[in-house]
Coordinates of C-alpha atoms in Angstrom, one line a residue:
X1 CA 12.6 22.6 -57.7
X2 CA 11.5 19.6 -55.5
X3 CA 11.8 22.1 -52.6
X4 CA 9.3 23.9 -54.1
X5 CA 7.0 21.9 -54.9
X6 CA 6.8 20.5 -51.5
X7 CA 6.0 24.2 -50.3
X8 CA 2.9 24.6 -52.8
X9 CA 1.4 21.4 -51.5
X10 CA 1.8 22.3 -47.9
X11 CA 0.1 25.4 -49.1
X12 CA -2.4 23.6 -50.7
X13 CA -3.2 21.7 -47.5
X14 CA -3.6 24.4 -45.3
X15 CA -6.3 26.2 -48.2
X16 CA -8.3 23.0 -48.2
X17 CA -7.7 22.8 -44.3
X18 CA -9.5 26.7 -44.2
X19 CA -11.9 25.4 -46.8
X20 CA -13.3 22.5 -44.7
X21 CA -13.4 24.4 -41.7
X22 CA -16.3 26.1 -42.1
X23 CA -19.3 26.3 -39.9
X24 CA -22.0 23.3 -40.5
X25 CA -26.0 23.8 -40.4
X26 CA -27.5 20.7 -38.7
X27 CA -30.9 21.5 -40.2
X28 CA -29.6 21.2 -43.7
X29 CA -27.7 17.9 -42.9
X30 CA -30.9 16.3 -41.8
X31 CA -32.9 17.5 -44.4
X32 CA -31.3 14.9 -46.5
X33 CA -32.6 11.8 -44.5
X34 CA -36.9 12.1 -44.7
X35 CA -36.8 9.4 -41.6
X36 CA -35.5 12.0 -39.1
X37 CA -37.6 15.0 -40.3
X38 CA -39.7 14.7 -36.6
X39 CA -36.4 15.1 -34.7
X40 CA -34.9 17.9 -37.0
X41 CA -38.3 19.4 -36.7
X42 CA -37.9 19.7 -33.4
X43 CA -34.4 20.7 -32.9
X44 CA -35.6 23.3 -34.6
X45 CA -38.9 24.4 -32.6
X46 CA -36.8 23.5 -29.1
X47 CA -33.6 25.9 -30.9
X48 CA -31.5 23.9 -30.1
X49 CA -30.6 23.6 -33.7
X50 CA -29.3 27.0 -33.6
X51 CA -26.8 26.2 -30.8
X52 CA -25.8 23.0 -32.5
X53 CA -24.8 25.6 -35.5
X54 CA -23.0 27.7 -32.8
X55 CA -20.7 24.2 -31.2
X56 CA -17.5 22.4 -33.1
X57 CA -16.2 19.1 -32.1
X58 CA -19.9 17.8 -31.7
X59 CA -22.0 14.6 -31.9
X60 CA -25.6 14.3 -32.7
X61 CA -27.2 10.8 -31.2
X62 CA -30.3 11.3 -33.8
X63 CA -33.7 9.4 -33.5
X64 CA -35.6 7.9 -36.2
X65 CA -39.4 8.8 -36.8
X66 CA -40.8 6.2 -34.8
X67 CA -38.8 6.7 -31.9
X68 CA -39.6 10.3 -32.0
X69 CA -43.5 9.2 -32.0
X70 CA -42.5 6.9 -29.1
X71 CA -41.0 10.3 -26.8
X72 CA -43.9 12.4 -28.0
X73 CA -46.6 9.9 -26.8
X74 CA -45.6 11.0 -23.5
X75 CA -46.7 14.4 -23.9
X76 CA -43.2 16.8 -22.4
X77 CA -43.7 19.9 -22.6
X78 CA -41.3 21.7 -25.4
X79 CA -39.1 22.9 -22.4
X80 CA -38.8 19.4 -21.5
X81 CA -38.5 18.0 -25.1
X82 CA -35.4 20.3 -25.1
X83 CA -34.1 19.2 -22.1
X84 CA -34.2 15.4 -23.2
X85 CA -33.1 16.2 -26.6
X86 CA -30.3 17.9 -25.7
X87 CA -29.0 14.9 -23.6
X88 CA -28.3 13.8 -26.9
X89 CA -25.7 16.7 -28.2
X90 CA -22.5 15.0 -27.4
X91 CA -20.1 17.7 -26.3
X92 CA -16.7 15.4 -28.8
X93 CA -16.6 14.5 -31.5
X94 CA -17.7 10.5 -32.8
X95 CA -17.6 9.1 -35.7
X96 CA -18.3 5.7 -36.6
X97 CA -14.6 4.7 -37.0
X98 CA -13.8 6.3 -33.2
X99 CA -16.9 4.5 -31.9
X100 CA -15.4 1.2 -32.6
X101 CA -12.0 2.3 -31.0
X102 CA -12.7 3.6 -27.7
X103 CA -9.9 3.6 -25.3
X104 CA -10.7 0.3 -23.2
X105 CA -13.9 -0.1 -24.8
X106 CA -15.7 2.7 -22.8
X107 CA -16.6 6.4 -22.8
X108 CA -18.0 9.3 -20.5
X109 CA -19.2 11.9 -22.6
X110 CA -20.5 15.4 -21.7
X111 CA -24.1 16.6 -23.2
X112 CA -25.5 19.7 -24.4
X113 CA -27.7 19.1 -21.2
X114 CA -25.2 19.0 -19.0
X115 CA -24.1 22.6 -20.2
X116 CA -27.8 24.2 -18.9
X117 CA -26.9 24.1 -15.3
X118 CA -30.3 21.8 -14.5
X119 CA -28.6 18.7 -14.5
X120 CA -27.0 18.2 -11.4
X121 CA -24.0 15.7 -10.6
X122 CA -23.7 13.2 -13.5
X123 CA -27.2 13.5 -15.0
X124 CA -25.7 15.5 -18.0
X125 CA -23.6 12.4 -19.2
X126 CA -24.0 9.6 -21.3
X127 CA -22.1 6.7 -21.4
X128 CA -20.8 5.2 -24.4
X129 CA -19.1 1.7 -24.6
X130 CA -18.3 -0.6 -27.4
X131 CA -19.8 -4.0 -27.4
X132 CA -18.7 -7.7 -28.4
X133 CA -19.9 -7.8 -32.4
X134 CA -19.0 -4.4 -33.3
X135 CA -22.0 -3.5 -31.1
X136 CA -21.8 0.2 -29.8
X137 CA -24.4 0.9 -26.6
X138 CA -25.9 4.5 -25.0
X139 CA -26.4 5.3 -21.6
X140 CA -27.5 8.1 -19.6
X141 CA -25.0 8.1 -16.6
X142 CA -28.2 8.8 -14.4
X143 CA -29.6 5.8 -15.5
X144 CA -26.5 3.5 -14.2
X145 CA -24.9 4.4 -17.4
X146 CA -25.8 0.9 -18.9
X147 CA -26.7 1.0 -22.6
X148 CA -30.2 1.5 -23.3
X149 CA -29.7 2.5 -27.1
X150 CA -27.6 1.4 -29.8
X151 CA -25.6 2.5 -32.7
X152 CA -27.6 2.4 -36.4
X153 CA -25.8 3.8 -38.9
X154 CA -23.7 7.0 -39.8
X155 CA -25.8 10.0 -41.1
X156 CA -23.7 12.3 -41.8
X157 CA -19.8 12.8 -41.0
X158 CA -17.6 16.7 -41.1
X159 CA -14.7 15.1 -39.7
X160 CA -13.6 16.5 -36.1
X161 CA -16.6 19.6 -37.0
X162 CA -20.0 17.5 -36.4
X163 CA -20.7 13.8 -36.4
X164 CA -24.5 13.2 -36.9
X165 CA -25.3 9.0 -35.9
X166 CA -28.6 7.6 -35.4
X167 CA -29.3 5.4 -32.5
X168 CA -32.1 3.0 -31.9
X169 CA -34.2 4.9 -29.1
X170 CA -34.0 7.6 -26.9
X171 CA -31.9 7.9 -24.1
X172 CA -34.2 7.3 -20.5
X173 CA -33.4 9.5 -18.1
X174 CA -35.2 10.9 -15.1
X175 CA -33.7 14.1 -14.5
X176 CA -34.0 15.0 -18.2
X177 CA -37.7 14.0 -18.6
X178 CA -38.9 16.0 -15.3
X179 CA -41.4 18.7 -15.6
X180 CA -39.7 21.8 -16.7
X181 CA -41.4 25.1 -15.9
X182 CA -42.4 27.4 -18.6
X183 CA -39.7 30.4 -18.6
X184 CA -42.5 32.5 -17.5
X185 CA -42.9 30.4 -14.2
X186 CA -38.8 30.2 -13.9
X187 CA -38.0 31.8 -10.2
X188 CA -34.9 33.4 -11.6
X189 CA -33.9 34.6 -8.0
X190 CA -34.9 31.1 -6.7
X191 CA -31.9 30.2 -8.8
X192 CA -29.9 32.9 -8.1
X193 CA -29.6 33.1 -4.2
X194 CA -29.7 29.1 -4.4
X195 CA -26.0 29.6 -6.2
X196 CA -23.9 32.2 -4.6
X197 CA -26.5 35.4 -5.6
X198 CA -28.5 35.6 -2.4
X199 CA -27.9 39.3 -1.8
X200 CA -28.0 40.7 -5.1
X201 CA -31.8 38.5 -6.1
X202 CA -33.1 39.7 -2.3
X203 CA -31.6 43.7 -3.3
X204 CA -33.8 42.7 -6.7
X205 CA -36.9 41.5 -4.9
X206 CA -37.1 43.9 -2.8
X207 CA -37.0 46.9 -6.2
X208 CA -40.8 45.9 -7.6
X209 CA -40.0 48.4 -10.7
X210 CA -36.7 46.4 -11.3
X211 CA -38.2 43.0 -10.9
X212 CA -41.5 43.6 -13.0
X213 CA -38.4 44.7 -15.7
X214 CA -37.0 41.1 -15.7
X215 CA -40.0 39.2 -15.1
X216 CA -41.7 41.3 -18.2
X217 CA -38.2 40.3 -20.2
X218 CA -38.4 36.3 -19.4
X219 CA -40.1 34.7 -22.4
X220 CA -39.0 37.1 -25.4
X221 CA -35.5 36.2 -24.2
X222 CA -33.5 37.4 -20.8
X223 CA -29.9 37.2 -20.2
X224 CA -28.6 37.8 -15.9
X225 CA -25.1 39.0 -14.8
X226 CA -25.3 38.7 -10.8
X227 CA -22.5 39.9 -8.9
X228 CA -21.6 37.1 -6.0
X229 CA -22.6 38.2 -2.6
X230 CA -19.3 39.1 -1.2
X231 CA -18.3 42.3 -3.6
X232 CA -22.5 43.0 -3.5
X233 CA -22.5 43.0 0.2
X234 CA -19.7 45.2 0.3
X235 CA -21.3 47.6 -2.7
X236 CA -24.7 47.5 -0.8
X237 CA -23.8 51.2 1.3
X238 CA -23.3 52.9 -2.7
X239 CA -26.4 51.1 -3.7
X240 CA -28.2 52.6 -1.0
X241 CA -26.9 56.3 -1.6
X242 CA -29.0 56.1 -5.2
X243 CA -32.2 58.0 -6.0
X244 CA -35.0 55.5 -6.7
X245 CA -34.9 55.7 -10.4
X246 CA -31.1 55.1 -10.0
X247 CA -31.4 52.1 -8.0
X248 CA -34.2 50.7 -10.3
X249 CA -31.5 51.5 -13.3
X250 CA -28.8 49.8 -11.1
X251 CA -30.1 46.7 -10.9
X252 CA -31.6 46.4 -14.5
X253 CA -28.1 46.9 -15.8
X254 CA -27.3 43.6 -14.9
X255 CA -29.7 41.9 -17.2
X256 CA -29.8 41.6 -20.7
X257 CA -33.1 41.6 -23.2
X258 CA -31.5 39.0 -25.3
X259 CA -30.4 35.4 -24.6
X260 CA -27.0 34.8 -24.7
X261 CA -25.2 31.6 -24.5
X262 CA -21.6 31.4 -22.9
X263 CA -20.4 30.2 -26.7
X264 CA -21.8 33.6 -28.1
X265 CA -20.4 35.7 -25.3
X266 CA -17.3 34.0 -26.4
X267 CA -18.1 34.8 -30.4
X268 CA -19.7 38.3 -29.9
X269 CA -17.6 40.7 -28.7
X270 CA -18.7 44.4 -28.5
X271 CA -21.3 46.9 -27.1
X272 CA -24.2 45.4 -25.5
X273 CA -27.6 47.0 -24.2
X274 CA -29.4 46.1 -21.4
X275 CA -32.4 46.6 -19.4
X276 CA -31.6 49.5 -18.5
X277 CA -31.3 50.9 -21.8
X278 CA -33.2 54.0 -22.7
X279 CA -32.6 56.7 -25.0
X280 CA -29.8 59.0 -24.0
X281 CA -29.3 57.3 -21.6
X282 CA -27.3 54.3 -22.5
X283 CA -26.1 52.0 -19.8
X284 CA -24.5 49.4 -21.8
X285 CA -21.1 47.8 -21.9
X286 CA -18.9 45.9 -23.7
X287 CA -18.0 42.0 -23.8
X288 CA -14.7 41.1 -24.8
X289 CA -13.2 37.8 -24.5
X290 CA -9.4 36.3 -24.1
X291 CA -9.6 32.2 -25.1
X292 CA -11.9 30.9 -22.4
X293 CA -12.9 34.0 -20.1
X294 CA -15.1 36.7 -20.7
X295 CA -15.4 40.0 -19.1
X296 CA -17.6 42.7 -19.1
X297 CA -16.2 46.6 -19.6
X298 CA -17.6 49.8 -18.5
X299 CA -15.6 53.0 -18.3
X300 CA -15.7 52.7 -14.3
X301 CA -14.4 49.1 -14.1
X302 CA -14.3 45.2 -15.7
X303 CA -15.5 42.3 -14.4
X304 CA -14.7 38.6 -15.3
X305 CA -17.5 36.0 -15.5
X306 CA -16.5 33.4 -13.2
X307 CA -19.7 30.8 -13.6
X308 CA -22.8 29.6 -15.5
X309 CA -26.7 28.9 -13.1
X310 CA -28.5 28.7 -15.9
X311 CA -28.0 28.6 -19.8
X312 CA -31.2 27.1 -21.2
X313 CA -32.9 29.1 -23.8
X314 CA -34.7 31.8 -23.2
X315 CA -33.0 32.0 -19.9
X316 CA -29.5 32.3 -18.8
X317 CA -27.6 33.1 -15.7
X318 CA -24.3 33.7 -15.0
X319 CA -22.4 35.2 -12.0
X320 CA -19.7 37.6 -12.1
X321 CA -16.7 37.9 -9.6
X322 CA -17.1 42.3 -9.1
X323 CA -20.1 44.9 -9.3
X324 CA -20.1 45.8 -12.8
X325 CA -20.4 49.8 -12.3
X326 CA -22.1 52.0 -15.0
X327 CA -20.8 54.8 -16.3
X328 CA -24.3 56.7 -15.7
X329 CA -24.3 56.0 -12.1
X330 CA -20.9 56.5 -10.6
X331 CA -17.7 58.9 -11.6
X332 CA -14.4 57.0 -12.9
X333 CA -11.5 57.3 -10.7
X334 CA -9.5 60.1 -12.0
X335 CA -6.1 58.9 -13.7
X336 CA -3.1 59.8 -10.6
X337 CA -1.3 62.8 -12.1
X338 CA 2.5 62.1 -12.3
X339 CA 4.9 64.4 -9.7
X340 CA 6.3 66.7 -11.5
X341 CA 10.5 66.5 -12.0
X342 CA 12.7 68.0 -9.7
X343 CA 14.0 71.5 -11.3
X344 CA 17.6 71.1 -12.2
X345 CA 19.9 73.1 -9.8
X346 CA 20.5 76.6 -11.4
X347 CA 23.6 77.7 -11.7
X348 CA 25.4 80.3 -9.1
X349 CA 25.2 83.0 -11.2
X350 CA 22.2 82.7 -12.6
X351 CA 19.3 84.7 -12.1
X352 CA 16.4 83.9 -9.7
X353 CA 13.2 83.3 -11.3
X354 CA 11.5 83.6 -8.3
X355 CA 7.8 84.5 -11.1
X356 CA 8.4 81.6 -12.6
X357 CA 8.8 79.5 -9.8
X358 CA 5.4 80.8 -8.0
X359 CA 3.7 80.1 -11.3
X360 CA 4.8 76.3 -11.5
X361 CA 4.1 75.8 -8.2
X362 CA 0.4 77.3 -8.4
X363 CA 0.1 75.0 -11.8
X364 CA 1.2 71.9 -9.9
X365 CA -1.9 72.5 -7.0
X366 CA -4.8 70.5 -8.4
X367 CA -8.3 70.9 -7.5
X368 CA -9.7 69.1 -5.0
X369 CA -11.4 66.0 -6.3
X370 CA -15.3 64.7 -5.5
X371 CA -15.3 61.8 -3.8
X372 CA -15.2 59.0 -6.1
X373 CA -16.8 56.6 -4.6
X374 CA -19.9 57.9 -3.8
X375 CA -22.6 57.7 -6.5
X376 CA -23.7 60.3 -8.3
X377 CA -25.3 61.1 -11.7
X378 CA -22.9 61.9 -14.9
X379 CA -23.3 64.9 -16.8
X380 CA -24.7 64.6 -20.1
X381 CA -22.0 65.5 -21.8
X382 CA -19.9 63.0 -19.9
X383 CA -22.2 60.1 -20.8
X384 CA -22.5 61.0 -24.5
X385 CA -18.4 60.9 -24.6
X386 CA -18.0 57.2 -25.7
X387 CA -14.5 56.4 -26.8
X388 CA -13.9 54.5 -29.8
X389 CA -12.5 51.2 -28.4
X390 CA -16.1 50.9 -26.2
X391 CA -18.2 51.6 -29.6
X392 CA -15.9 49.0 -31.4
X393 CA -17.6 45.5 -32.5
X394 CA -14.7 42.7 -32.7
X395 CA -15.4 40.0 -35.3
X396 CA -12.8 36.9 -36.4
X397 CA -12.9 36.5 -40.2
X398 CA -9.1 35.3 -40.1
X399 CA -9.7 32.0 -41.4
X400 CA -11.6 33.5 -45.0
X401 CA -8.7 36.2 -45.0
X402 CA -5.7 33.6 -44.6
X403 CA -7.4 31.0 -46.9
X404 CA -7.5 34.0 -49.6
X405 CA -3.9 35.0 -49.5
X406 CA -2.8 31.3 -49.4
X407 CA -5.1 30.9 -52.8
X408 CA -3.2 34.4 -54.2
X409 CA 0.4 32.8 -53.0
X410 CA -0.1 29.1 -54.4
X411 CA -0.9 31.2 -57.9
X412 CA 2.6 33.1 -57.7
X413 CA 4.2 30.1 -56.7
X414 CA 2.6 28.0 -59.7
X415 CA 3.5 30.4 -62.1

């Protein structure tokens, strides 16, 4: 009996465990405290608050009113706003009782900031470090990573999920605070060639109907997979064997018309759209994800994601380690047909089937294959043949599933 009873409460604990594991909505936390309604305001106009939403394990260093008033009388622009604010998104999780026992009184904590790919070197950290009189000070490691803020009061506390503290002022820094451009000025193959992309941005550049197709895409939200200049050098004498209208559809496959964080790569599996996009003629592909890497999935090939240049909304670049190839464009390699088993020996008496043997040898001769590597055009009917694993959308529910039988299972047991 006490064996039993034992196994319902563990039960019980992993239902509440499932039950206060669910996502938070920073928005809604702040609306509860009228003395932060400028900075929730403005997580919200930057959207930042939606990635906040999007993050676990997180801190929020919030500022009152006043020192809101005190950032906004220096004029940033809302791209700059963001950046500053998001210096203070603390990538851990803090809580009042873990601020006053930090491992030898000190902390290096990564930022939301630090995540965009602007921030070079340290600039994306802030030091935390807990003072003589239960004193807990800020620093932006740019700034020599001495404390320029200090800890309140708790706002609001999810345990190990989100940790919202307010601090006394905002966080200096001078990488944080510089003029950011609007996304519409953003050189996106600035970035790119500046990071490992130099061939594929000048191939882009040099395609004014593909270029005007990202540039047009920039503000409403653009997303960039550029292949890094090894395996695009080595792709460029393909590239070249295209038809204009291929090439221009080549090289707006690698964007996307949406912005798309590396956390909701990592949450949205499935088909995706892209520039290129039109009609019948499809030229998407799919993301799927295994624990920390992402890949992207055509019919021709996969490629893995191997780093982030940019993620700062509406923008974000990544770079990828092959040429993603689309389906639209370029053949698949047909699957290698298995040599056929050596005929048993016939017996000495039996007769020759010298028909039969001619016909299994004519079967066995294949057709000479096309070239598969050089480009050419699907047929229609080849492009229109999507399989269902590529039309197939993944999405985790486990958690509401598994907290659902556990509640069915503690009701058995209890009876």
């Amino acid at each position: 009996m006490q064996q039993r009873q034992h196994l319902v409460f563990l039960i019980f604990s992993l239902f509440l465990l499932f039950q206060t594991s669910s996502a938070h909505n920073v928005t809604r936390l702040l609306a509860k405290h009228p003395s932060l309604s400028t900075f929730n305001h403005y997580l919200t106009l930057t959207h930042l608050a939606q990635e906040i939403n999007r993050k676990t394990t997180i801190t929020v260093l919030a500022l009152d009113n006043a020192a809101m008033s005190s950032l906004l009388d220096k004029n940033p622009s809302i791209y700059t706003l963001k950046n500053i604010l998001s210096l203070h998104v603390l990538l851990d999780y803090f809580g009042a009782k873990k601020l006053h026992q930090i491992t030898n009184g000190t902390a290096l904590a990564a930022t939301m900031f630090q995540t965009t790919g602007v921030a070079p070197g340290v600039s994306g950290f802030v030091n935390i470090t807990d003072l003589k009189g239960g004193r807990v000070g800020f620093g932006a490691e740019d700034n020599g990573g001495s404390p320029d803020a200090y800890f309140v009061k708790s706002v609001e506390e999810l345990p190990y999920n989100i940790s919202i503290i307010q601090i006394s002022k905002a966080l200096p820094s001078a990488v944080a605070e510089a003029p950011t451009p609007e996304p519409s000025k953003l050189n996106i193959t600035g970035i790119m060639s500046a990071h490992g992309c130099k061939v594929f941005a000048d191939t882009l550049l040099a395609n004014t109907e593909a270029m005007g197709t990202y540039e047009d895409n920039i503000n409403g939200g653009l997303t960039v997979f550029c292949p890094l200049d090894d395996p695009f050098k080595a792709f460029l004498p393909k590239y070249k064997n295209l038809t204009a209208s291929g090439k221009a559809s080549f090289l707006e496959f690698f964007g996307v018309p949406v912005y798309q964080s590396l956390s909701s790569l990592k949450s949205n599996n499935g088909i995706m759209n892209t520039l290129a996009t039109d009609g019948a003629s499809k030229f998407d592909f799919t993301v799927q994800n295994e624990g920390e890497v992402v890949t992207l999935k055509t019919k021709i090939n996969t490629v893995k994601i191997t780093g982030t240049l940019l993620d700062q909304q509406p923008v974000a670049i990544y770079t990828i380690d092959k040429v993603l190839m689309p389906r639209e464009l370029f053949k698949a390699a047909p699957t290698p047909t298995p040599a056929p088993a050596p005929a048993p020996e016939e017996a000495a008496d039996a007769p020759k089937g010298s028909k039969s043997k001619s016909k299994s040898k004519s079967k066995s001769k294949s057709a000479p294959t096309p070239d598969t590597d050089s480009p050419a055009y699907a047929p229609d009917g080849d492009v229109a043949d999507q399989t269902a694993d590529d039309n197939g959308a993944v999405s985790s529910r486990g958690g509401r599933f598994v907290a659902v039988g556990l509640s069915f299972l503690l009701v058995f047991l209890l009876l």
